[in-house]
PDB file of C-alpha atoms in Angstrom:
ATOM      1  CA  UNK A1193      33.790 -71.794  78.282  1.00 64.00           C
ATOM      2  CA  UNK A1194      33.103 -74.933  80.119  1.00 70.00           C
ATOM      3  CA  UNK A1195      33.583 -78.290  79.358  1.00 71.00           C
ATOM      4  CA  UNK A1196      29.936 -78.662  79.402  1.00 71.00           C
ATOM      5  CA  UNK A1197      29.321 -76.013  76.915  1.00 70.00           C
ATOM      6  CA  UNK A1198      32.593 -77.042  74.510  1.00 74.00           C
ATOM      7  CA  UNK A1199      30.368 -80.384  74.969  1.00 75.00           C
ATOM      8  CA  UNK A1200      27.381 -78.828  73.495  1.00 74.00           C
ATOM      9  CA  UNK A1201      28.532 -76.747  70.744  1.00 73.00           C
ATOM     10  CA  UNK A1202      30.945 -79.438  69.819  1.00 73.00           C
ATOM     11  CA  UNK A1203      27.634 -81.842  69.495  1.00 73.00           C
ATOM     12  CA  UNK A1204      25.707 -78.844  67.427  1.00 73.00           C
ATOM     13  CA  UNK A1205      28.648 -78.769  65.187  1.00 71.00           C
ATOM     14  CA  UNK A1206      28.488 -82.172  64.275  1.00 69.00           C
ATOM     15  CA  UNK A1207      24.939 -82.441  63.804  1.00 70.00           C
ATOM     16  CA  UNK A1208      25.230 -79.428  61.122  1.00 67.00           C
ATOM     17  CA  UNK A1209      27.096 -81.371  59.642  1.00 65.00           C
ATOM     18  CA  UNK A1210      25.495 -84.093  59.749  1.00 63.00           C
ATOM     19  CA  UNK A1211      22.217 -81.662  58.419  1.00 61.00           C
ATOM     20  CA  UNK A1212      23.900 -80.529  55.413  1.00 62.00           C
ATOM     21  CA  UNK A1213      25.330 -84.101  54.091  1.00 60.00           C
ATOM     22  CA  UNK A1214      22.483 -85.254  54.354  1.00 58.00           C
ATOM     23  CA  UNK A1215      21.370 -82.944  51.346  1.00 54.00           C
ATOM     24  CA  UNK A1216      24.647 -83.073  50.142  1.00 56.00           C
ATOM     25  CA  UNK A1217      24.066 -86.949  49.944  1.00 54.00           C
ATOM     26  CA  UNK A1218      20.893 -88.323  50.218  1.00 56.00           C
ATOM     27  CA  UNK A1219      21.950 -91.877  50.491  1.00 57.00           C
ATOM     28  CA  UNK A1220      22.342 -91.256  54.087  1.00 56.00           C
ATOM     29  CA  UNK A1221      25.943 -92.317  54.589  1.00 60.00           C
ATOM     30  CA  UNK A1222      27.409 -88.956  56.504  1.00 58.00           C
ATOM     31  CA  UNK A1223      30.255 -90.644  57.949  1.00 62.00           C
ATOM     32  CA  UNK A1224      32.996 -89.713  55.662  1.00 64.00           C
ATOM     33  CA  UNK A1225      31.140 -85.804  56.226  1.00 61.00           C
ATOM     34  CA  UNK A1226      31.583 -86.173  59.491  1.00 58.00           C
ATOM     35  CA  UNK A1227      35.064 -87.680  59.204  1.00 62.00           C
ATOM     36  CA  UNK A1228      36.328 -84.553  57.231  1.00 64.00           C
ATOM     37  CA  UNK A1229      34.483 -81.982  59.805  1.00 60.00           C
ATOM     38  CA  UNK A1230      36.500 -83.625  62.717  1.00 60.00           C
ATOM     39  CA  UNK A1231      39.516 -83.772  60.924  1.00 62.00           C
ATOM     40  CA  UNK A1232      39.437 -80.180  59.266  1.00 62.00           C
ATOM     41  CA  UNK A1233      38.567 -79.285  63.214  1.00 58.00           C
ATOM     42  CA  UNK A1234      41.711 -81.011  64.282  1.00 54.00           C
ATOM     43  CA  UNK A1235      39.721 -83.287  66.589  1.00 48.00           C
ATOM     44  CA  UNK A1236      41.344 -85.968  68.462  1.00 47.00           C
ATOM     45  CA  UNK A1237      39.570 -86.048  71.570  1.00 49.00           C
ATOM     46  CA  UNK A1238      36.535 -88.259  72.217  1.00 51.00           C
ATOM     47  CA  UNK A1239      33.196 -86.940  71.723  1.00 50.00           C
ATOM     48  CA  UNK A1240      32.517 -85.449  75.350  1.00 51.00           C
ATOM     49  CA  UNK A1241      34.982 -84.165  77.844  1.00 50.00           C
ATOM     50  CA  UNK A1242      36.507 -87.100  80.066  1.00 50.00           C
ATOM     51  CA  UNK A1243      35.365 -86.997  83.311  1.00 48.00           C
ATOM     52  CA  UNK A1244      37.113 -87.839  85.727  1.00 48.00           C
ATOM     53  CA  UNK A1245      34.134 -89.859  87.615  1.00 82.00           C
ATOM     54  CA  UNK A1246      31.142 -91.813  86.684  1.00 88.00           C
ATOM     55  CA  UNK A1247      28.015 -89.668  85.701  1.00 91.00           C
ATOM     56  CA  UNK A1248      24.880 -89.863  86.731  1.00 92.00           C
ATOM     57  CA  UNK A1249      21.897 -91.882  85.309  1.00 93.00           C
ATOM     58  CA  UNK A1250      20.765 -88.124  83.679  1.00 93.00           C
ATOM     59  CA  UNK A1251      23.721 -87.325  82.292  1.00 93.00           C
ATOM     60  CA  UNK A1252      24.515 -91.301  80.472  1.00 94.00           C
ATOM     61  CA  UNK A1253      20.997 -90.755  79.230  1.00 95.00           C
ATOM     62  CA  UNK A1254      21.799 -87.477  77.694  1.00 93.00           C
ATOM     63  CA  UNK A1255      24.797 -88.875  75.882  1.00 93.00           C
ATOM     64  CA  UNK A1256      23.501 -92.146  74.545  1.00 95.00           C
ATOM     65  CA  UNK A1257      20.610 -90.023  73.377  1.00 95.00           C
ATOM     66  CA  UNK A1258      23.636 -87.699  71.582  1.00 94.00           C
ATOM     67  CA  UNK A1259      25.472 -90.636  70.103  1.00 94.00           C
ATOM     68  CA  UNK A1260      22.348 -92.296  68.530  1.00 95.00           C
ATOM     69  CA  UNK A1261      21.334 -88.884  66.787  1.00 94.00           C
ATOM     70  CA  UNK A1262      24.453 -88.006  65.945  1.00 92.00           C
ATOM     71  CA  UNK A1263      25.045 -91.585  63.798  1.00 92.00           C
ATOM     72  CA  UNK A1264      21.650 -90.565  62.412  1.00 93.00           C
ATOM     73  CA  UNK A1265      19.011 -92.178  63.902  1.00 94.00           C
ATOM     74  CA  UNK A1266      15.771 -91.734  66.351  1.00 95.00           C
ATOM     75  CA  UNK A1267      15.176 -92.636  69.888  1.00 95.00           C
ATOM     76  CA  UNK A1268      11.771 -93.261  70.601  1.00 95.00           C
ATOM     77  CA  UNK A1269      12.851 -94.686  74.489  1.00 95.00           C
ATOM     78  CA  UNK A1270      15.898 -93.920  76.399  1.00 95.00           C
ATOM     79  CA  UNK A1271      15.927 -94.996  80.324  1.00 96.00           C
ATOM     80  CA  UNK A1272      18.637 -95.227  82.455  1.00 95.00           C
ATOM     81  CA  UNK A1273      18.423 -97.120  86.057  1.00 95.00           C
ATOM     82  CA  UNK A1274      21.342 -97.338  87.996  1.00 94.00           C
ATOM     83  CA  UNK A1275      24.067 -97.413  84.901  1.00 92.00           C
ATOM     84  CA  UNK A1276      21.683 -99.847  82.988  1.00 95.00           C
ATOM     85  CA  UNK A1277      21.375 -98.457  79.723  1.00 96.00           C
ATOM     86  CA  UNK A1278      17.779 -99.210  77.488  1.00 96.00           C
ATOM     87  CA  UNK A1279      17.884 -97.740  73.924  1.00 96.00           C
ATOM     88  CA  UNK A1280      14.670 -97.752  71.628  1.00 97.00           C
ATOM     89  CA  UNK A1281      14.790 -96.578  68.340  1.00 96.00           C
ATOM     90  CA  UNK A1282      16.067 -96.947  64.411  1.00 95.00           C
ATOM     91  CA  UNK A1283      19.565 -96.153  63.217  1.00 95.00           C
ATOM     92  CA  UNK A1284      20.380 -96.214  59.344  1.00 94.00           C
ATOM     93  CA  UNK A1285      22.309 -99.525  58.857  1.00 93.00           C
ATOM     94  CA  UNK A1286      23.035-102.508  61.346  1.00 93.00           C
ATOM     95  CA  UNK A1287      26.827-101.700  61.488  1.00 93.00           C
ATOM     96  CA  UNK A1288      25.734 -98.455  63.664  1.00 93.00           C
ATOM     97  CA  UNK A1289      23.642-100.861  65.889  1.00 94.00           C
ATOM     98  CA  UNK A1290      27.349-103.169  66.643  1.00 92.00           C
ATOM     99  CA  UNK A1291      29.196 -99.052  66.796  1.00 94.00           C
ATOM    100  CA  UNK A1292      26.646 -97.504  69.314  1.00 95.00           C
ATOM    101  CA  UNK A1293      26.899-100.535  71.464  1.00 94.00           C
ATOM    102  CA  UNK A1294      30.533 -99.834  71.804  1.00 94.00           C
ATOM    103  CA  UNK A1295      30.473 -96.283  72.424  1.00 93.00           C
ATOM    104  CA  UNK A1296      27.699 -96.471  74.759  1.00 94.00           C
ATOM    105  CA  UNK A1297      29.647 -99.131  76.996  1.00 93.00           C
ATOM    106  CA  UNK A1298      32.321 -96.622  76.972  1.00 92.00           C
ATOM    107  CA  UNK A1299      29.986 -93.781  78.730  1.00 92.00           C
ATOM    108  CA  UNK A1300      32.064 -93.756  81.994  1.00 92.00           C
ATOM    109  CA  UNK A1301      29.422 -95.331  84.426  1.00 93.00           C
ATOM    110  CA  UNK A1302      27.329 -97.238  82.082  1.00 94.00           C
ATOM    111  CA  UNK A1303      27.253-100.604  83.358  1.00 94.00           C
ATOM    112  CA  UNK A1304      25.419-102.772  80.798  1.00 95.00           C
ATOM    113  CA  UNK A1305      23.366-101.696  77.258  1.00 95.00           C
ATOM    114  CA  UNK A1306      21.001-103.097  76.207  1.00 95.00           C
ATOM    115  CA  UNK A1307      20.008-101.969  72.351  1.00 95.00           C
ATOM    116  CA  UNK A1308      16.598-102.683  70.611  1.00 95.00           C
ATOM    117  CA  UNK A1309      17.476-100.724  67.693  1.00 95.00           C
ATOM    118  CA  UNK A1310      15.632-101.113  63.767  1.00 95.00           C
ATOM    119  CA  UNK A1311      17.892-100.266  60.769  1.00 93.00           C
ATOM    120  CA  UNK A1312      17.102 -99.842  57.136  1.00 90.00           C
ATOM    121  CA  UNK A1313      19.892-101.555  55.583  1.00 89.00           C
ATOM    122  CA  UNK A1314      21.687-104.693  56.784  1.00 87.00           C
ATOM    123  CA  UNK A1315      25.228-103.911  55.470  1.00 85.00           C
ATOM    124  CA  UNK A1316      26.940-106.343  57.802  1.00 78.00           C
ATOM    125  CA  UNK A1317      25.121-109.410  56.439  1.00 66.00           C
TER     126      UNK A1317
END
């Protein structure tokens, strides 16, 4: 299997997770799910596979995209110019918002983010 495809069925695993807490727990906090999935997995790799060079504009979109679903919320725009990441959406609570900004600096070859992101519940403030 590639590292593309233990990628993508890593990020399906997560998100059926993610699926099932949230019936499990309708609050919508599916972190500590999530927490015991990677664990129980023995996970202690990042999210995607490291590569060993920047990635393209596509493939930065496709993961920012990932990591905003995957903390539970919706893109409604995603563009990425030459490592310039733009993020519209909603996320569940403004301590994802301060999170995804982090991880999506982190994208190898994302050069600046720039997050316009609502959020239900300000648990930060």
């Amino acid at each position: 299997m590639s590292e593309r495809d233990e990628y993508e069925a890593a990020k399906e695993a997560r998100r059926a997770v993610l699926h099932d807490a949230g019936h499990e727990h309708p609050s919508g906090d599916h972190t500590e799910a999530l927490l015991r999935y990677l664990k129980g997995v023995g996970q202690g790799k990042s999210a995607g596979p490291a590569p060993a060079e920047p990635l393209d504009d596509h493939e930065i979109r496709a993961r920012a995209v990932d990591l905003v679903v995957d903390a539970g919320g919706e893109v409604t725009t995603a563009v990425v110019t030459a490592g310039t990441v733009w993020v519209r959406g909603s996320v569940p609570r403004r301590s994802d918002v301060t999170r995804l900004r982090r991880s999506l600096a982190q994208i190898p070859g994302a050069t600046r983010v720039d997050l316009r992101l609502r959020y239900d519940v300000d648990d930060i403030g």
